[in-house]
CSV table of C-alpha atoms in Angstrom, one decimal:
chain,number,residue,atom,x,y,z
A,1,MET,CA,51.9,193.2,70.3
A,2,ASN,CA,50.9,191.4,67.1
A,3,ALA,CA,49.3,187.9,67.2
A,4,ARG,CA,49.3,185.5,64.2
A,5,TRP,CA,46.6,182.9,63.7
A,6,ASP,CA,46.6,180.2,61.2
A,7,GLU,CA,45.3,181.0,57.8
A,8,GLY,CA,42.4,178.6,58.1
A,9,GLY,CA,40.9,180.9,60.7
A,10,GLY,CA,40.9,178.1,63.4
A,11,SER,CA,40.8,179.0,67.0
A,12,ARG,CA,44.0,177.2,68.0
A,13,PRO,CA,47.1,179.6,68.4
A,14,THR,CA,50.2,178.7,66.3
A,15,SER,CA,52.8,180.5,68.4
A,16,SER,CA,54.0,181.3,71.9
A,17,PHE,CA,55.2,184.6,73.2
A,18,ASP,CA,58.8,185.7,72.5
A,19,PHE,CA,60.6,188.8,71.5
A,20,ASP,CA,62.3,189.4,68.1
A,21,ASN,CA,65.2,191.8,67.5
A,22,ASP,CA,63.0,194.9,67.6
A,23,GLU,CA,61.5,193.8,70.9
A,24,THR,CA,58.2,193.0,69.2
A,25,MET,CA,56.6,190.1,71.0
A,26,VAL,CA,55.9,187.3,68.6
A,27,MET,CA,53.6,184.2,69.1
A,28,ARG,CA,55.5,180.9,68.4
A,29,ALA,CA,54.2,177.4,68.3
A,30,LEU,CA,53.9,175.3,71.5
A,31,PRO,CA,54.3,171.5,71.3
A,32,GLN,CA,50.7,170.1,71.4
A,33,ASN,CA,49.0,166.9,70.2
A,34,ILE,CA,47.3,168.2,67.2
A,35,ASP,CA,46.2,166.6,64.0
A,36,PRO,CA,48.2,167.3,60.9
A,37,PRO,CA,46.6,169.8,58.6
A,38,HIS,CA,44.2,168.6,56.0
A,39,MET,CA,43.7,165.2,58.0
A,40,SER,CA,40.2,163.8,58.1
A,41,ARG,CA,38.4,163.2,61.3
A,42,ALA,CA,38.6,159.4,60.8
A,43,GLU,CA,42.3,159.5,60.3
A,44,ALA,CA,42.8,161.7,63.3
A,45,ARG,CA,40.7,159.3,65.4
A,46,LYS,CA,42.8,156.3,64.3
A,47,GLN,CA,46.0,158.0,65.3
A,48,ARG,CA,44.6,158.9,68.7
A,49,GLU,CA,43.5,155.3,69.3
A,50,ALA,CA,47.0,154.0,68.3
A,51,ARG,CA,48.7,156.5,70.7
A,52,ASN,CA,46.4,155.3,73.5
A,53,LYS,CA,47.2,151.6,72.7
A,54,ARG,CA,50.9,152.3,72.9
A,55,ALA,CA,50.5,154.0,76.2
A,56,LYS,CA,48.5,151.1,77.7
A,57,ARG,CA,51.1,148.6,76.3
A,58,GLY,CA,53.9,150.5,78.0
A,59,LYS,CA,52.1,150.4,81.3
A,60,LYS,CA,51.6,146.7,81.0
A,61,VAL,CA,55.3,146.1,80.2
A,62,GLY,CA,56.3,148.2,83.2
A,63,VAL,CA,53.9,146.3,85.5
A,64,LEU,CA,55.2,143.0,84.2
A,65,ALA,CA,58.9,144.0,84.7
A,66,LEU,CA,58.1,145.0,88.2
A,67,LEU,CA,56.4,141.7,88.9
A,68,VAL,CA,59.4,139.8,87.5
A,69,LEU,CA,61.7,141.8,89.8
A,70,VAL,CA,59.5,141.1,92.8
A,71,ILE,CA,59.5,137.3,92.0
A,72,ALA,CA,63.3,137.3,91.6
A,73,VAL,CA,63.8,139.0,94.9
A,74,LEU,CA,61.4,136.6,96.6
A,75,GLY,CA,63.2,133.6,94.9
A,76,VAL,CA,66.6,134.7,96.1
A,77,GLY,CA,65.3,135.3,99.6
A,78,ALA,CA,63.7,131.8,99.6
A,79,TYR,CA,66.9,130.2,98.4
A,80,GLY,CA,68.9,132.0,100.9
A,81,ALA,CA,66.6,131.0,103.7
A,82,LEU,CA,66.7,127.3,102.6
A,83,TRP,CA,70.6,127.5,102.3
A,84,TYR,CA,70.8,128.9,105.8
A,85,MET,CA,68.5,126.3,107.3
A,86,ASP,CA,70.3,123.5,105.4
A,87,ARG,CA,73.7,124.8,106.6
A,88,ASN,CA,72.7,124.9,110.1
A,89,LYS,CA,70.7,121.7,110.4
A,90,ALA,CA,72.4,118.6,111.9
A,91,ALA,CA,74.4,116.6,109.3
A,92,GLU,CA,73.2,113.0,108.9
A,93,ASP,CA,75.2,110.7,111.1
A,94,PHE,CA,75.3,107.1,112.2
A,95,ALA,CA,74.5,106.3,115.8
A,96,GLY,CA,77.1,103.5,115.9
A,97,PRO,CA,78.6,101.4,117.1
A,98,GLY,CA,80.4,100.5,113.9
A,99,GLY,CA,80.4,97.2,112.2
A,100,ALA,CA,83.1,95.2,110.3
A,101,PRO,CA,86.2,97.2,109.3
A,102,VAL,CA,86.9,98.2,105.7
A,103,VAL,CA,90.2,99.6,104.3
A,104,ILE,CA,90.3,103.2,103.0
A,105,GLN,CA,93.1,105.2,101.6
A,106,ILE,CA,94.0,108.8,102.6
A,107,ASN,CA,96.2,110.6,100.0
A,108,SER,CA,98.7,113.3,100.7
A,109,GLY,CA,97.2,116.8,101.0
A,110,GLU,CA,93.6,115.7,101.4
A,111,THR,CA,91.3,118.0,103.3
A,112,ALA,CA,88.8,116.9,106.0
A,113,SER,CA,86.0,117.3,103.4
A,114,GLU,CA,87.8,115.0,101.0
A,115,ILE,CA,88.5,112.4,103.7
A,116,GLY,CA,84.9,112.6,104.7
A,117,ALA,CA,83.8,112.0,101.1
A,118,THR,CA,86.0,108.8,101.0
A,119,LEU,CA,84.5,107.6,104.3
A,120,GLU,CA,81.0,108.3,103.1
A,121,ALA,CA,81.7,106.4,99.8
A,122,LYS,CA,82.9,103.4,101.9
A,123,ASN,CA,79.8,103.6,104.2
A,124,VAL,CA,82.0,104.4,107.2
A,125,VAL,CA,80.1,107.6,107.9
A,126,ALA,CA,76.6,108.6,107.0
A,127,SER,CA,77.7,111.9,105.4
A,128,SER,CA,80.9,113.8,104.7
A,129,ALA,CA,79.4,116.8,106.4
A,130,ALA,CA,79.2,114.9,109.7
A,131,PHE,CA,82.8,114.0,109.5
A,132,TYR,CA,83.8,117.5,108.5
A,133,ASN,CA,82.0,118.8,111.6
A,134,ALA,CA,83.7,116.2,113.8
A,135,ALA,CA,87.1,117.3,112.4
A,136,ILE,CA,86.4,121.0,113.0
A,137,ALA,CA,85.4,120.2,116.5
A,138,ASN,CA,88.7,118.2,117.0
A,139,PRO,CA,91.4,120.0,115.1
A,140,SER,CA,94.2,118.4,117.1
A,141,GLU,CA,92.9,114.9,116.1
A,142,ILE,CA,92.5,115.4,112.4
A,143,GLN,CA,96.0,116.8,112.2
A,144,LYS,CA,97.3,113.4,113.4
A,145,VAL,CA,95.9,111.7,110.3
A,146,GLN,CA,98.7,110.8,107.9
A,147,PRO,CA,98.6,109.6,104.3
A,148,GLY,CA,98.3,105.8,104.0
A,149,PHE,CA,95.8,103.0,104.4
A,150,TYR,CA,93.5,102.5,107.4
A,151,GLN,CA,90.9,100.0,108.5
A,152,VAL,CA,87.8,101.6,110.1
A,153,PRO,CA,84.4,100.1,111.0
A,154,VAL,CA,81.5,100.7,108.7
A,155,GLN,CA,78.5,102.7,109.9
A,156,SER,CA,80.5,104.5,112.6
A,157,SER,CA,79.5,107.9,114.0
A,158,ALA,CA,81.6,110.7,112.6
A,159,ALA,CA,83.3,111.2,115.9
A,160,SER,CA,84.2,107.5,116.4
A,161,ALA,CA,85.4,107.3,112.8
A,162,LEU,CA,87.9,110.1,113.5
A,163,ASP,CA,88.9,108.3,116.7
A,164,SER,CA,89.5,105.1,114.6
A,165,LEU,CA,91.7,106.9,112.1
A,166,VAL,CA,94.1,108.1,114.8
A,167,ALA,CA,94.1,104.9,116.8
A,168,PRO,CA,97.6,103.2,116.7
A,169,ASP,CA,96.3,99.9,115.3
A,170,SER,CA,94.1,101.3,112.5
A,171,ARG,CA,97.1,101.9,110.1
A,172,VAL,CA,97.5,99.0,107.7
A,173,GLY,CA,99.8,98.3,104.8
A,174,SER,CA,102.6,100.4,106.3
A,175,VAL,CA,106.1,98.8,106.3
A,176,VAL,CA,109.6,100.1,107.0
A,177,ILE,CA,112.4,98.5,105.1
A,178,ALA,CA,115.7,99.2,106.9
A,179,GLU,CA,119.0,99.6,105.0
A,180,GLY,CA,120.7,96.3,104.4
A,181,ARG,CA,117.5,94.2,104.7
A,182,GLN,CA,117.2,91.1,102.6
A,183,LEU,CA,114.1,89.5,101.0
A,184,HIS,CA,114.3,86.4,103.3
A,185,ASP,CA,114.8,85.8,107.0
A,186,SER,CA,118.2,85.0,108.5
A,187,SER,CA,119.5,84.4,112.0
A,188,ASP,CA,122.6,85.7,113.8
A,189,ALA,CA,125.2,83.1,114.6
A,190,GLN,CA,126.3,85.0,117.7
A,191,THR,CA,122.9,85.7,119.3
A,192,GLY,CA,120.5,83.4,117.5
A,193,SER,CA,118.1,86.3,117.0
A,194,LEU,CA,115.9,86.3,113.9
A,195,LYS,CA,116.3,89.0,111.4
A,196,LYS,CA,113.0,89.3,109.5
A,197,GLY,CA,113.2,89.5,105.8
A,198,ILE,CA,111.3,91.9,103.6
A,199,TYR,CA,108.7,89.4,102.6
A,200,ASN,CA,108.0,88.7,106.3
A,201,LEU,CA,107.7,92.4,107.1
A,202,ILE,CA,105.3,92.9,104.2
A,203,SER,CA,103.2,89.9,105.3
A,204,GLU,CA,102.9,91.3,108.9
A,205,ALA,CA,101.9,94.7,107.5
A,206,SER,CA,99.2,93.2,105.2
A,207,CYS,CA,97.0,91.9,108.0
A,208,VAL,CA,93.4,93.3,108.0
A,209,GLY,CA,90.2,92.5,109.8
A,210,PRO,CA,89.3,91.8,113.4
A,211,VAL,CA,92.0,90.3,115.5
A,212,SER,CA,90.1,87.1,115.8
A,213,ALA,CA,89.7,86.7,112.0
A,214,GLN,CA,92.7,88.5,110.5
A,215,LYS,CA,93.6,88.0,106.8
A,216,CYS,CA,97.2,88.4,105.8
A,217,VAL,CA,99.2,87.8,102.7
A,218,SER,CA,101.6,85.0,103.6
A,219,THR,CA,105.4,85.1,103.0
A,220,ASP,CA,105.0,82.0,100.8
A,221,GLU,CA,102.5,83.9,98.6
A,222,LEU,CA,104.9,86.8,98.3
A,223,ASN,CA,107.8,84.6,97.5
A,224,THR,CA,105.8,82.8,94.8
A,225,ALA,CA,104.7,86.0,93.3
A,226,GLY,CA,108.2,87.5,93.5
A,227,ALA,CA,109.6,84.5,91.6
A,228,SER,CA,107.3,84.9,88.7
A,229,SER,CA,108.7,85.0,85.2
A,230,ASP,CA,106.3,87.8,84.3
A,231,LEU,CA,108.7,90.5,85.4
A,232,ALA,CA,106.6,93.3,83.9
A,233,SER,CA,103.8,92.4,86.2
A,234,LEU,CA,106.2,92.8,89.1
A,235,GLY,CA,107.2,96.3,88.0
A,236,VAL,CA,110.8,95.4,87.2
A,237,PRO,CA,112.3,98.5,85.4
A,238,ASP,CA,113.7,98.2,81.9
A,239,TRP,CA,117.3,98.9,83.1
A,240,ALA,CA,117.2,95.8,85.3
A,241,MET,CA,115.1,93.5,83.2
A,242,SER,CA,117.8,91.6,81.4
A,243,SER,CA,119.9,91.0,84.5
A,244,VAL,CA,116.9,89.9,86.5
A,245,LYS,CA,115.9,87.4,83.8
A,246,SER,CA,119.3,85.7,84.2
A,247,VAL,CA,119.2,85.4,88.0
A,248,PRO,CA,119.9,81.7,88.8
A,249,ASP,CA,117.6,81.5,91.9
A,250,LYS,CA,114.2,83.0,91.0
A,251,ASP,CA,113.3,83.3,94.7
A,252,ARG,CA,116.0,86.0,94.9
A,253,GLN,CA,115.3,87.8,91.7
A,254,LEU,CA,113.7,90.9,93.4
A,255,GLU,CA,116.6,91.2,95.8
A,256,GLY,CA,117.6,94.9,96.1
A,257,LEU,CA,114.7,96.1,93.9
A,258,ILE,CA,112.7,97.1,97.0
A,259,ALA,CA,114.4,100.1,98.3
A,260,ALA,CA,115.1,100.8,102.0
A,261,SER,CA,112.4,103.3,102.9
A,262,SER,CA,108.9,103.7,104.5
A,263,TRP,CA,106.2,102.3,102.3
A,264,ASP,CA,102.4,102.2,102.2
A,265,PHE,CA,100.6,99.6,100.1
A,266,ASP,CA,97.1,98.4,99.8
A,267,PRO,CA,96.8,95.3,102.0
A,268,THR,CA,93.7,94.1,100.1
A,269,ALA,CA,95.7,93.9,96.8
A,270,THR,CA,97.1,90.7,95.4
A,271,PRO,CA,100.7,89.7,96.3
A,272,THR,CA,101.8,90.6,92.8
A,273,GLU,CA,100.1,94.0,93.0
A,274,ILE,CA,101.7,94.7,96.3
A,275,LEU,CA,105.2,93.8,95.1
A,276,ARG,CA,104.7,95.8,91.9
A,277,SER,CA,103.8,99.0,93.9
A,278,LEU,CA,106.9,98.6,96.0
A,279,VAL,CA,109.3,97.8,93.1
A,280,GLU,CA,107.9,100.7,90.9
A,281,GLY,CA,108.2,103.1,93.8
A,282,SER,CA,111.8,101.9,94.5
A,283,ALA,CA,112.8,102.3,90.9
A,284,ALA,CA,111.7,105.9,91.0
A,285,LYS,CA,113.8,106.5,94.1
A,286,TYR,CA,116.9,104.9,92.5
A,287,GLU,CA,116.4,106.8,89.2
A,288,ALA,CA,116.2,110.1,91.1
A,289,THR,CA,119.9,109.5,92.2
A,290,GLY,CA,121.1,109.4,88.6
A,291,ILE,CA,121.5,105.7,88.4
A,292,LEU,CA,120.6,105.6,84.7
A,293,THR,CA,123.7,107.6,83.7
A,294,ALA,CA,126.1,107.6,86.7
A,295,GLY,CA,127.6,104.2,85.8
A,296,SER,CA,129.5,105.5,82.8
A,297,GLY,CA,132.0,107.1,85.2
A,298,VAL,CA,132.8,103.8,86.9
A,299,GLY,CA,132.2,101.3,84.1
A,300,MET,CA,128.9,99.8,85.5
A,301,SER,CA,125.4,99.4,84.2
A,302,PRO,CA,122.5,100.7,86.4
A,303,TYR,CA,121.8,97.2,87.8
A,304,GLN,CA,125.5,96.7,88.5
A,305,LEU,CA,125.5,100.0,90.4
A,306,LEU,CA,122.7,98.6,92.5
A,307,VAL,CA,124.6,95.4,93.2
A,308,ALA,CA,127.7,97.3,94.2
A,309,ALA,CA,125.7,99.6,96.4
A,310,SER,CA,124.3,96.6,98.3
A,311,LEU,CA,127.9,95.5,99.0
A,312,VAL,CA,128.8,98.9,100.3
A,313,GLU,CA,125.7,98.9,102.5
A,314,ARG,CA,126.7,95.6,104.1
A,315,GLU,CA,130.5,96.3,104.4
A,316,ALA,CA,130.8,100.0,105.4
A,317,LEU,CA,129.7,102.5,108.0
A,318,PRO,CA,128.3,105.7,106.5
A,319,GLY,CA,131.6,107.6,106.8
A,320,ASP,CA,133.5,104.9,104.8
A,321,MET,CA,131.0,104.2,102.1
A,322,ALA,CA,132.7,106.2,99.4
A,323,LYS,CA,136.1,104.6,100.2
A,324,VAL,CA,134.6,101.0,100.1
A,325,ALA,CA,133.0,101.9,96.8
A,326,ARG,CA,136.4,102.9,95.4
A,327,VAL,CA,137.9,99.6,96.5
A,328,ILE,CA,135.1,97.8,94.6
A,329,VAL,CA,135.8,99.9,91.5
A,330,ASN,CA,139.6,99.4,91.7
A,331,ARG,CA,139.3,95.6,92.2
A,332,LEU,CA,136.9,95.2,89.3
A,333,ALA,CA,139.3,97.2,87.1
A,334,VAL,CA,142.1,94.7,87.7
A,335,ASP,CA,139.9,91.6,87.7
A,336,GLN,CA,140.7,90.9,91.4
A,337,PRO,CA,138.1,89.0,93.4
A,338,LEU,CA,136.3,91.2,95.8
A,339,GLN,CA,136.4,88.7,98.6
A,340,PHE,CA,133.7,90.2,100.7
A,341,ASP,CA,132.4,88.1,103.7
A,342,SER,CA,129.0,89.7,103.2
A,343,THR,CA,128.6,87.9,99.9
A,344,VAL,CA,129.5,84.6,101.6
A,345,ASN,CA,126.9,85.2,104.2
A,346,TYR,CA,124.2,86.1,101.7
A,347,SER,CA,123.3,82.5,100.8
A,348,LEU,CA,123.6,81.3,104.4
A,349,ASP,CA,120.7,81.0,106.8
A,350,THR,CA,122.9,81.8,109.7
A,351,THR,CA,125.3,84.8,109.3
A,352,GLU,CA,128.0,86.6,111.2
A,353,VAL,CA,130.8,89.1,110.5
A,354,ALA,CA,133.5,86.4,110.4
A,355,THR,CA,133.0,83.5,108.0
A,356,THR,CA,134.5,80.1,108.1
A,357,ASP,CA,137.0,78.6,105.5
A,358,ALA,CA,134.4,76.1,104.5
A,359,ASP,CA,131.8,78.9,103.8
A,360,ARG,CA,134.3,80.9,101.8
A,361,GLU,CA,135.2,77.9,99.6
A,362,ARG,CA,131.6,77.2,98.8
A,363,VAL,CA,130.9,78.2,95.2
A,364,THR,CA,127.7,80.1,94.8
A,365,PRO,CA,126.5,82.9,92.3
A,366,TRP,CA,127.1,85.4,95.2
A,367,ASN,CA,130.4,84.2,96.9
A,368,THR,CA,133.0,86.7,95.8
A,369,TYR,CA,135.8,84.6,97.3
A,370,ALA,CA,135.0,81.8,94.8
A,371,MET,CA,134.8,84.0,91.7
A,372,PRO,CA,135.8,87.4,90.3
A,373,GLY,CA,133.3,90.2,89.6
A,374,LEU,CA,130.0,91.2,91.2
A,375,PRO,CA,127.5,88.8,92.7
A,376,ALA,CA,124.5,87.7,90.6
A,377,THR,CA,122.1,90.1,92.4
A,378,PRO,CA,122.3,92.7,95.1
A,379,ILE,CA,122.7,91.1,98.5
A,380,ALA,CA,120.4,93.5,100.3
A,381,SER,CA,118.4,96.7,99.9
A,382,PRO,CA,121.0,99.5,99.8
A,383,SER,CA,120.5,102.9,101.2
A,384,ILE,CA,120.4,105.9,98.9
A,385,ASP,CA,123.7,107.0,100.5
A,386,ALA,CA,125.3,103.7,99.5
A,387,LEU,CA,124.1,104.1,96.0
A,388,LYS,CA,125.4,107.6,95.7
A,389,ALA,CA,128.8,106.4,97.1
A,390,VAL,CA,129.1,104.0,94.2
A,391,GLU,CA,128.0,106.5,91.7
A,392,SER,CA,130.7,108.9,92.9
A,393,PRO,CA,133.3,107.0,94.8
A,394,ALA,CA,136.2,108.6,96.7
A,395,ALA,CA,139.5,109.2,95.0
A,396,GLY,CA,142.1,106.6,96.0
A,397,ASP,CA,144.2,103.6,95.0
A,398,TRP,CA,143.1,101.3,97.8
A,399,LEU,CA,142.6,97.6,97.1
A,400,TYR,CA,142.1,96.3,100.7
A,401,PHE,CA,140.2,97.4,103.8
A,402,VAL,CA,139.3,95.8,107.1
A,403,THR,CA,137.4,96.9,110.2
A,404,ILE,CA,139.7,96.5,113.1
A,405,ASN,CA,137.5,97.0,116.2
A,406,LYS,CA,133.9,96.9,117.4
A,407,GLU,CA,133.8,100.7,117.2
A,408,GLY,CA,133.9,100.4,113.4
A,409,GLN,CA,137.3,101.8,112.7
A,410,THR,CA,138.3,100.7,109.2
A,411,LEU,CA,141.7,100.8,107.6
A,412,PHE,CA,142.3,101.1,103.8
A,413,THR,CA,145.5,100.3,101.9
A,414,LYS,CA,146.9,99.4,98.5
A,415,SER,CA,149.6,97.2,100.0
A,416,TYR,CA,148.7,93.6,100.8
A,417,GLU,CA,151.4,93.4,103.5
A,418,GLU,CA,149.8,96.4,105.3
A,419,HIS,CA,146.5,94.7,104.9
A,420,LEU,CA,147.8,91.5,106.6
A,421,ALA,CA,149.0,93.7,109.5
A,422,ASN,CA,145.6,95.4,109.7
A,423,ILE,CA,143.9,92.0,109.9
A,424,GLU,CA,146.1,91.1,112.9
A,425,LEU,CA,144.8,94.2,114.6
A,426,ALA,CA,141.2,93.0,113.9
A,427,GLN,CA,142.0,89.6,115.3
A,428,GLN,CA,143.4,91.1,118.4
A,429,SER,CA,140.2,93.0,119.1
A,430,GLY,CA,138.1,89.9,118.7
A,431,ILE,CA,136.0,91.3,116.0
A,432,LEU,CA,136.8,88.3,113.7
A,433,ASP,CA,136.1,85.6,116.2
A,434,SER,CA,133.6,83.1,114.8
A,435,GLY,CA,130.6,81.9,116.8
A,436,ARG,CA,130.6,78.6,115.0
């Protein structure tokens, strides 16, 4: 074995043990911290000091990183503990009993949390969390809550607020307009019973506040608002604007523009705002049927379609609507007066199926016995089915029809002689007997 030492004669070996090709063991260098050759002692000392500083700095960085990690872990733990305690503590709630009622709106699709936020904003409940907890505890109750407007007492407990929402008398601003309903009241000549008009129904639905001090929008206020010349403020659609402007009786200018349907409106709004919400909603319903374009097939404007649909509504049972619509189209085509008793009744305070000779002779903008063409306005709020019947009337050449019995059987014909015979059948059944 031969060992090599550095030429300087130093005592540090420069090699480790290994074998070369002839199996002679050779000493090769091991990695050690040694000063470069020919380096002065001062330079060597500086390098050693630098290496020591780097080592100490690395230790400090490691300790600092560990400290940051510990703080982060402790922070997350503290936040989690606070979140858990906050989640499980009792939500802020009013003790009740509640005070004066306020009106709130619930929109379609709202969650219990969203309803709670609305109630909290109106000072009905102390926190939305309390209402949410009450809803979770009473799932069958919260499911009863429907979109609409409600009056509920302020500063109620969450549980009592939920009870108020599902109480039958809490719903306000909810009105049902039946097919064939008119703006104003009328009475039946046979029974004397009052048929409430749309303005009357809206007025009743607008009442809010305690029973002893209710505030309602009056029918007179609604009538005055509905007669305004500012049609845009009333939501009158563009396709009806020119016709409505020319209505001879402004009290009737919104006739037919409030559709037969179930409606929700804000009872705390002004009369004009209430009417606008109903007229705009109705226009959307009408337009969804195709009213803007369907008239081209029957020679009518959108507003004329609405007028004709109101006649169909008052003259026909559902099964005959398309046939009555065809009679209207056929008569208008030959300029033959429609001669509908429903148009005579429209301007009368007392109405019945049979009209008198004197009534039929009275000239009004609606009496189709006294003039050809359509009435000046719709004579009622038509159903969507009646509107669709006018948009797509049945095929036929009929010019006459008459209902011949109280069961509603109606006969159609083109022949006037046959029509006279059918009228005799109606007279025999008593359906055309007058109560006046």
